[in-house]
Amino acid sequence: MVDTSFLSWPFFDDHHRTLAADLDGWATETLPGIVDAPGAHDDVDATCRALVKALGAGGWLRYAVPKAYGGMFDTLDVRSLCLIRETLARHSGLADFVFAMQGLGSGAITLGGSEETKAAYLPLVASGEKIAAFALTEPEAGSDVASIATGLTDVPGGLRVSGHKTYISNGGIADFYCVFARSGEADGARGLSAAVVDADTPGLEIEERIEVIAPHPLARLFFQGCTVPAGNLLGARGGGFKLAMQTLDIFRSTVGAAALGFARRALDEAVTHTKSRVLFGKPLAEQPITQERLAEMALDVDASALLIYRAAWTKDSGAPRVTREAAMAKLHATDQAQTVIDKALQMFGGLGVTHGVKVEELYREIRALRIYEGASEVQKLVIARQLLSE
Ligand code: COS
């Protein structure tokens, strides 16, 4: 039985508690029929499409966009986003991925799109009729966003996007990409802008699908002179770096929340397993070494939850920037979830590395979270910079 006592913390309102309980019920009922259906593991594209539809029909994607465009709240409520990711991750890494990408992939539209662009995309993101993607990373620019090289230039009839993007989640199944590119107003961070590019824009090519340890749609893209209407620009010209950072300020805490969901599930699996697994004449759970590990795991889970919901609450309370809080939440929660899951797997022995066993799946699922949306090393850089500038 997963610990939900954190829901009584003062970071939450009653609607958050209701959301967590309702989503848990929905996920228990609905997700196995999709993620464990015959063939689901062999065709992640189809499974993701089915998950987008189900999450849309269930009303959960409404939390990923603002109320004026079919969403739940006037502005994105980070505590709700975190609770949803934590809950979905506890049930299914792929369901969490799908939810997260609808928010991250449309976040730059929510924050920087014109009224027309918001009205054209966001309601369809909320209903699950359009699949979103965030196209920032390049072969030579992942952690160092300011060195993005993909170009964005003015041409008759609009804007032209040219260049390569890689490790783009939902690449290959997305209906549109929010692309960050160099528009040249200045060198470095001040010379970037962002624009929406529809997947069917002539010149947009899926160069390569990338296979990863926890399968999900991921691709390398080639924008071969893709022309989009000038109105597809997101935010101010030259404001692309800040728009990316503001988007990440919202979603970085939610990556921590997904890691927390994986860690909670691992702890739950470990508690259940060690109570019944007998070794040297008594259950593992009664052995001091197991108890020491379980205590460490529970501590890591609670510490991560405190950091995540502190960051989310701070953002929801109107803080203009939560860069440091979100970086701490993501760094701690993802690194510690890896440790918690590893300890759980160790308690399962040989069973722990067996395909089809939950802890084996969690062990693969957690790894990428320490890399994407700012690797652990970048989060440390962000925290230290703020500390030193004060
Ligand atoms: N909100 C608003 N503005 C921000 C901001 C934020 N969260 N973070 C930075 N800015 C502003 C800065 O204030 C600065 O503004 P001015 O030019 O007006 O002074 C500008 O943006 C440039 O910031 P900075 O000097 O910190 O830029 P750097 O290139 O040094 O940034 C880091 C370096 C590492 C912090 C940045 O590139 C980063 O976060 N990288 C990780 C990106 C990432 O998550 N990649 C994964 C892709 S998604 S899978």
Coordinates of C-alpha atoms and ligand atoms in Angstrom, one line a residue:
M1 CA 0.0 0.0 0.0
V2 CA 1.6 3.2 -1.2
D3 CA 2.2 6.0 1.4
T4 CA -0.1 8.9 0.6
S5 CA 0.3 10.7 4.0
F6 CA 2.2 13.5 2.2
L7 CA -1.1 14.7 0.8
S8 CA -1.9 16.1 4.3
W9 CA 1.1 18.5 4.0
P10 CA 0.2 22.2 3.9
F11 CA 1.5 22.6 0.3
F12 CA -1.8 21.2 -0.9
D13 CA -5.4 22.3 -1.2
D14 CA -8.4 19.9 -1.0
H15 CA -8.7 19.8 -4.8
H16 CA -5.2 18.4 -5.0
R17 CA -6.1 15.6 -2.6
T18 CA -9.2 14.8 -4.7
L19 CA -7.1 14.9 -7.9
A20 CA -4.5 12.4 -6.5
A21 CA -7.2 9.9 -5.3
D22 CA -9.3 10.2 -8.5
L23 CA -6.3 9.8 -10.8
D24 CA -5.0 6.8 -8.8
G25 CA -8.4 5.1 -9.2
W26 CA -8.6 5.9 -13.0
A27 CA -5.0 4.7 -13.5
T28 CA -5.7 1.4 -11.7
E29 CA -8.8 0.8 -13.8
T30 CA -7.6 2.1 -17.2
L31 CA -3.9 1.8 -17.7
P32 CA -3.4 -2.0 -17.6
G33 CA -5.8 -2.4 -20.5
I34 CA -3.5 -0.1 -22.6
V35 CA 0.1 -0.7 -21.4
D36 CA -0.2 -4.4 -20.8
A37 CA -2.4 -5.1 -23.9
P38 CA -1.0 -7.8 -26.2
G39 CA 1.7 -6.2 -28.4
A40 CA 1.7 -2.9 -26.4
H41 CA 5.4 -3.3 -25.6
D42 CA 6.4 -3.9 -29.2
D43 CA 4.6 -0.9 -30.6
V44 CA 5.3 2.1 -28.4
D45 CA 4.0 4.6 -31.0
A46 CA 0.6 2.9 -31.0
T47 CA 0.6 2.6 -27.2
C48 CA 1.5 6.3 -26.8
R49 CA -1.3 7.3 -29.2
A50 CA -3.7 5.2 -27.2
L51 CA -2.5 6.8 -24.0
V52 CA -2.9 10.3 -25.3
K53 CA -6.5 9.5 -26.3
A54 CA -7.3 7.9 -22.9
L55 CA -5.7 10.7 -20.9
G56 CA -7.6 13.2 -23.0
A57 CA -10.9 11.4 -22.6
G58 CA -10.3 11.1 -18.9
G59 CA -9.9 14.9 -18.7
W60 CA -6.3 14.7 -17.3
L61 CA -4.6 16.6 -20.1
R62 CA -6.7 19.6 -19.2
Y63 CA -4.1 20.2 -16.4
A64 CA -1.4 20.7 -19.1
V65 CA -3.0 23.8 -20.6
P66 CA -4.7 27.0 -19.3
K67 CA -8.4 27.3 -18.7
A68 CA -9.0 29.8 -21.5
Y69 CA -8.0 27.1 -24.0
G70 CA -9.8 24.1 -22.6
G71 CA -7.6 23.6 -19.5
M72 CA -8.3 23.3 -15.8
F73 CA -6.8 26.4 -14.2
D74 CA -6.1 30.0 -15.3
T75 CA -2.4 29.2 -15.3
L76 CA -0.6 25.9 -15.1
D77 CA -0.8 24.5 -11.5
V78 CA 2.6 23.0 -10.9
R79 CA 1.4 21.0 -7.8
S80 CA -1.3 19.3 -10.0
L81 CA 1.2 18.6 -12.7
C82 CA 3.6 17.0 -10.1
L83 CA 0.8 15.0 -8.5
I84 CA -0.3 13.7 -11.9
R85 CA 3.2 12.8 -12.9
E86 CA 4.0 11.1 -9.6
T87 CA 0.8 9.1 -9.7
L88 CA 1.1 8.1 -13.4
A89 CA 4.8 7.2 -13.0
R90 CA 3.8 4.9 -10.1
H91 CA 1.5 3.0 -12.5
S92 CA 3.3 3.3 -15.8
G93 CA 6.4 5.1 -17.1
L94 CA 4.9 5.4 -20.5
A95 CA 1.7 7.0 -19.3
D96 CA 3.8 9.6 -17.3
F97 CA 5.9 10.2 -20.4
V98 CA 2.8 10.9 -22.6
F99 CA 1.2 13.3 -20.0
A100 CA 4.5 15.1 -19.5
M101 CA 5.1 15.7 -23.2
Q102 CA 1.7 17.2 -23.8
G103 CA 2.6 19.8 -21.2
L104 CA 6.3 20.4 -22.0
G105 CA 5.6 20.2 -25.7
S106 CA 2.9 22.9 -25.6
G107 CA 4.4 24.9 -22.7
A108 CA 6.1 27.5 -25.0
I109 CA 2.8 28.1 -26.7
T110 CA 1.0 28.6 -23.3
L111 CA 3.7 31.1 -22.3
G112 CA 4.5 32.8 -25.6
G113 CA 2.0 32.0 -28.3
S114 CA -0.3 34.6 -29.9
E115 CA -4.0 34.3 -29.1
E116 CA -4.5 32.7 -32.5
T117 CA -1.7 30.1 -32.0
K118 CA -3.0 29.3 -28.5
A119 CA -6.5 28.8 -29.8
A120 CA -5.3 26.7 -32.7
Y121 CA -3.2 24.2 -30.6
L122 CA -4.0 24.2 -26.9
P123 CA -7.6 22.9 -26.9
L124 CA -6.5 20.0 -29.1
V125 CA -3.6 19.2 -26.8
A126 CA -6.0 19.1 -23.9
S127 CA -8.4 16.8 -25.7
G128 CA -5.6 14.5 -26.8
E129 CA -6.3 15.3 -30.5
K130 CA -2.8 16.8 -31.1
I131 CA 0.4 15.4 -29.9
A132 CA 3.0 17.9 -28.8
A133 CA 6.9 18.0 -28.8
F134 CA 9.6 20.3 -27.4
A135 CA 12.5 20.6 -29.9
L136 CA 15.4 22.1 -28.2
T137 CA 18.3 19.7 -28.1
E138 CA 20.8 19.5 -31.0
P139 CA 23.7 17.3 -31.7
E140 CA 26.0 20.0 -30.4
A141 CA 23.7 21.7 -27.9
G142 CA 21.9 19.9 -25.1
S143 CA 23.0 21.3 -21.7
D144 CA 24.4 24.4 -23.3
V145 CA 21.2 25.9 -24.8
A146 CA 22.9 29.2 -25.7
S147 CA 24.9 27.4 -28.4
I148 CA 21.9 26.3 -30.4
A149 CA 22.7 26.4 -34.2
T150 CA 19.5 25.6 -35.9
G151 CA 18.6 28.8 -37.8
L152 CA 15.4 30.8 -37.9
T153 CA 15.2 33.4 -40.6
D154 CA 12.7 35.8 -42.1
V155 CA 11.5 34.8 -45.7
P156 CA 8.7 36.1 -47.8
G157 CA 5.6 34.4 -46.4
G158 CA 6.9 33.7 -43.0
L159 CA 9.8 32.2 -41.0
R160 CA 12.2 29.5 -42.2
V161 CA 13.6 26.9 -39.8
S162 CA 16.8 25.0 -40.9
G163 CA 18.9 22.6 -39.0
H164 CA 19.1 19.4 -37.0
K165 CA 17.5 18.5 -33.6
T166 CA 18.1 15.3 -31.7
Y167 CA 16.7 13.3 -28.8
I168 CA 13.3 14.8 -29.4
S169 CA 10.7 13.0 -27.4
N170 CA 7.5 12.2 -29.4
G171 CA 9.7 12.7 -32.5
G172 CA 7.9 10.7 -35.2
I173 CA 4.4 10.8 -33.6
A174 CA 4.1 14.5 -32.7
D175 CA 1.6 16.7 -34.6
F176 CA 3.7 19.8 -34.0
Y177 CA 7.1 20.8 -32.6
C178 CA 8.0 23.9 -30.5
V179 CA 11.4 24.6 -32.0
F180 CA 14.1 26.8 -30.5
A181 CA 16.5 28.3 -33.0
R182 CA 19.0 31.0 -33.6
S183 CA 17.4 34.1 -35.0
G184 CA 20.6 36.2 -34.6
E185 CA 19.6 39.3 -32.7
A186 CA 22.8 38.8 -30.6
D187 CA 25.4 36.1 -29.9
G188 CA 24.6 33.4 -27.4
A189 CA 21.5 33.2 -25.3
R190 CA 20.1 36.6 -26.5
G191 CA 20.0 35.5 -30.1
L192 CA 17.4 32.7 -29.9
S193 CA 13.7 32.6 -30.8
A194 CA 11.0 29.9 -30.9
A195 CA 8.3 28.9 -33.3
V196 CA 5.7 26.2 -33.8
V197 CA 6.4 23.8 -36.8
D198 CA 3.7 21.4 -37.8
A199 CA 4.8 17.8 -38.4
D200 CA 3.5 17.9 -42.0
T201 CA 5.5 21.1 -42.9
P202 CA 7.3 20.4 -46.2
G203 CA 11.0 19.9 -45.4
L204 CA 10.6 18.3 -42.0
E205 CA 12.2 14.9 -42.0
I206 CA 12.4 12.3 -39.3
E207 CA 16.0 11.4 -39.9
E208 CA 16.4 8.6 -37.4
R209 CA 14.3 6.9 -34.7
I210 CA 16.4 6.4 -31.5
E211 CA 16.0 3.3 -29.4
V212 CA 16.6 3.8 -25.7
I213 CA 16.6 1.6 -22.6
A214 CA 13.1 2.5 -21.6
P215 CA 11.4 2.6 -25.0
H216 CA 9.4 5.7 -26.0
P217 CA 9.1 7.7 -29.2
L218 CA 12.4 9.6 -29.7
A219 CA 14.0 10.9 -32.9
R220 CA 16.5 12.9 -34.7
L221 CA 14.9 15.6 -36.9
F222 CA 16.0 17.5 -39.9
F223 CA 14.4 20.8 -40.6
Q224 CA 15.3 21.3 -44.3
G225 CA 14.2 24.9 -44.8
C226 CA 10.7 24.5 -43.3
T227 CA 8.6 27.7 -43.8
V228 CA 5.9 28.5 -41.3
P229 CA 3.6 31.6 -41.0
A230 CA 5.2 34.5 -39.2
G231 CA 2.4 34.2 -36.6
N232 CA 3.9 30.9 -35.4
L233 CA 6.7 32.8 -33.6
L234 CA 6.5 32.1 -29.8
G235 CA 7.4 35.0 -27.5
A236 CA 9.6 37.9 -28.4
R237 CA 12.3 37.7 -31.1
G238 CA 15.6 37.0 -29.2
G239 CA 13.5 35.8 -26.3
G240 CA 13.8 32.1 -27.1
F241 CA 16.4 31.3 -24.4
K242 CA 14.3 32.9 -21.7
L243 CA 11.1 31.2 -23.0
A244 CA 12.9 27.8 -22.8
M245 CA 14.1 28.5 -19.3
Q246 CA 10.6 29.7 -18.2
T247 CA 9.1 26.5 -19.6
L248 CA 11.7 24.4 -17.8
D249 CA 11.0 26.3 -14.6
I250 CA 7.5 24.8 -14.7
F251 CA 8.4 21.3 -15.9
R252 CA 11.7 20.6 -14.1
S253 CA 9.9 20.0 -10.8
T254 CA 7.6 17.6 -12.5
V255 CA 10.5 15.5 -13.7
G256 CA 11.4 15.1 -10.0
A257 CA 7.8 14.2 -9.4
A258 CA 8.0 11.4 -12.0
A259 CA 11.2 10.1 -10.3
L260 CA 9.4 10.2 -7.0
G261 CA 6.5 8.1 -8.4
F262 CA 9.1 5.5 -9.6
A263 CA 10.8 5.5 -6.2
R264 CA 7.5 5.2 -4.3
R265 CA 6.6 2.2 -6.4
A266 CA 10.0 0.6 -5.8
L267 CA 9.7 1.1 -2.1
D268 CA 6.2 -0.3 -2.1
E269 CA 7.4 -3.4 -4.1
A270 CA 10.4 -3.8 -1.7
V271 CA 8.2 -3.7 1.4
T272 CA 5.7 -6.2 0.0
H273 CA 8.5 -8.5 -1.2
T274 CA 10.7 -8.5 1.9
K275 CA 7.7 -9.3 4.1
S276 CA 7.1 -12.6 2.3
R277 CA 10.6 -13.6 1.1
V278 CA 12.1 -15.9 3.7
L279 CA 15.9 -16.1 3.9
F280 CA 18.0 -17.8 6.6
G281 CA 14.8 -18.9 8.4
K282 CA 13.0 -15.5 8.6
P283 CA 11.4 -12.9 6.3
L284 CA 13.9 -10.5 4.8
A285 CA 11.9 -7.6 6.4
E286 CA 12.9 -8.9 9.9
Q287 CA 16.6 -8.7 9.1
P288 CA 18.5 -5.6 10.3
I289 CA 20.3 -5.0 7.0
T290 CA 16.9 -4.9 5.2
Q291 CA 15.4 -2.6 7.7
E292 CA 18.4 -0.2 7.4
R293 CA 17.9 -0.1 3.6
L294 CA 14.2 0.3 3.8
A295 CA 14.7 3.2 6.3
E296 CA 17.1 4.9 3.9
M297 CA 14.7 4.5 1.0
A298 CA 11.8 5.9 2.9
L299 CA 14.0 8.9 4.0
D300 CA 15.0 9.6 0.4
V301 CA 11.4 9.4 -0.8
D302 CA 10.2 11.9 1.8
A303 CA 13.1 14.3 1.3
S304 CA 12.4 14.3 -2.5
A305 CA 8.7 14.8 -2.0
L306 CA 9.4 17.8 0.3
L307 CA 11.7 19.4 -2.2
I308 CA 9.4 18.8 -5.1
Y309 CA 6.2 20.1 -3.5
R310 CA 8.2 23.1 -2.0
A311 CA 9.2 24.0 -5.5
A312 CA 5.7 23.5 -6.9
W313 CA 4.1 25.4 -4.1
T314 CA 6.6 28.3 -4.5
K315 CA 5.8 28.5 -8.2
D316 CA 2.0 28.3 -7.7
S317 CA 2.3 31.0 -5.0
G318 CA 3.5 33.5 -7.7
A319 CA 7.3 33.4 -7.4
P320 CA 8.6 35.0 -10.7
R321 CA 11.4 32.4 -10.8
V322 CA 11.9 29.0 -9.1
T323 CA 15.0 28.1 -11.0
R324 CA 16.9 27.1 -7.8
E325 CA 14.0 25.3 -6.1
A326 CA 13.2 23.4 -9.3
A327 CA 16.8 22.5 -9.9
M328 CA 17.1 21.1 -6.3
A329 CA 13.9 19.2 -6.6
K330 CA 14.9 17.6 -9.9
L331 CA 18.5 16.9 -8.9
H332 CA 17.7 15.3 -5.6
A333 CA 14.6 13.4 -6.6
T334 CA 16.1 11.8 -9.8
D335 CA 19.4 10.9 -8.3
Q336 CA 17.8 9.5 -5.1
A337 CA 15.2 7.6 -7.0
Q338 CA 18.0 5.8 -8.9
T339 CA 19.4 4.8 -5.5
V340 CA 16.1 3.7 -4.0
I341 CA 15.2 1.6 -7.1
D342 CA 18.7 0.0 -7.1
K343 CA 18.2 -1.0 -3.4
A344 CA 14.8 -2.4 -4.1
L345 CA 16.2 -4.4 -7.1
Q346 CA 19.0 -5.8 -4.8
M347 CA 16.4 -7.1 -2.4
F348 CA 14.7 -9.0 -5.2
G349 CA 18.0 -10.8 -6.0
G350 CA 17.9 -12.6 -9.4
L351 CA 14.2 -11.9 -9.8
G352 CA 15.1 -8.2 -9.8
V353 CA 16.9 -8.3 -13.1
T354 CA 14.2 -10.5 -14.8
H355 CA 12.2 -8.9 -17.6
G356 CA 8.6 -8.5 -16.7
V357 CA 9.3 -7.8 -13.0
K358 CA 8.4 -4.3 -12.0
V359 CA 11.7 -3.3 -10.3
E360 CA 13.6 -4.3 -13.5
E361 CA 11.3 -1.9 -15.5
L362 CA 11.8 0.9 -12.9
Y363 CA 15.5 0.4 -13.0
R364 CA 15.4 1.2 -16.8
E365 CA 12.8 3.9 -16.6
I366 CA 14.6 6.1 -14.0
R367 CA 17.9 6.5 -15.8
A368 CA 17.0 9.0 -18.5
L369 CA 15.4 11.4 -15.9
R370 CA 18.9 12.2 -14.5
I371 CA 19.8 13.4 -18.0
Y372 CA 16.8 15.1 -19.8
E373 CA 15.5 18.6 -19.0
G374 CA 18.9 19.5 -17.6
A375 CA 21.3 16.8 -16.5
S376 CA 22.2 16.5 -12.7
E377 CA 25.4 18.3 -13.4
V378 CA 23.5 21.3 -14.9
Q379 CA 21.2 21.4 -11.9
K380 CA 24.3 21.7 -9.7
L381 CA 25.6 24.5 -11.9
V382 CA 22.3 26.4 -11.6
I383 CA 22.1 26.0 -7.8
A384 CA 25.8 27.1 -7.3
R385 CA 25.4 30.1 -9.6
Q386 CA 22.5 31.4 -7.7
L387 CA 24.2 30.8 -4.4
L388 CA 27.3 32.7 -5.6
S389 CA 25.4 35.6 -7.0
E390 CA 23.6 36.3 -3.8
Ligands
COS1 N1 13.8 32.4 -16.3 C1 14.0 33.6 -17.0 N2 15.2 34.0 -17.4 C2 16.2 33.2 -17.3 C3 16.1 32.0 -16.6 C4 14.9 31.6 -16.1 N3 14.7 30.4 -15.5 N4 17.4 31.4 -16.6 C5 18.2 32.3 -17.2 N5 17.5 33.4 -17.6 C6 18.0 34.5 -18.3 C7 19.2 35.1 -17.5 O1 18.7 36.0 -16.5 C8 20.0 35.9 -18.6 O2 19.3 37.0 -18.9 P1 20.0 38.4 -19.4 O3 20.6 38.0 -20.8 O4 18.9 39.4 -19.5 O5 21.1 38.7 -18.4 C9 19.8 34.9 -19.8 O6 18.6 34.2 -19.6 C10 21.0 34.0 -20.0 O7 21.1 33.3 -18.8 P2 22.5 32.6 -18.4 O8 23.6 33.6 -18.5 O9 22.4 31.9 -17.2 O10 22.8 31.6 -19.7 P3 23.7 30.4 -19.8 O11 23.9 30.1 -21.2 O12 25.0 30.6 -19.0 O13 22.8 29.2 -19.1 C11 22.4 27.0 -18.3 C12 23.4 28.1 -18.8 C13 23.2 25.8 -18.0 C14 21.8 27.4 -17.0 C15 21.3 26.7 -19.3 O14 21.8 26.6 -20.6 C16 20.5 25.5 -19.0 O15 19.6 25.5 -18.1 N6 20.8 24.3 -19.6 C17 20.1 23.1 -19.5 C18 19.1 23.0 -20.5 C19 18.3 21.8 -20.5 O16 17.6 21.6 -19.6 N7 18.5 21.0 -21.6 C20 17.8 19.9 -21.8 C21 16.8 20.1 -23.0 S1 15.2 19.6 -22.7 S2 15.2 17.7 -22.8

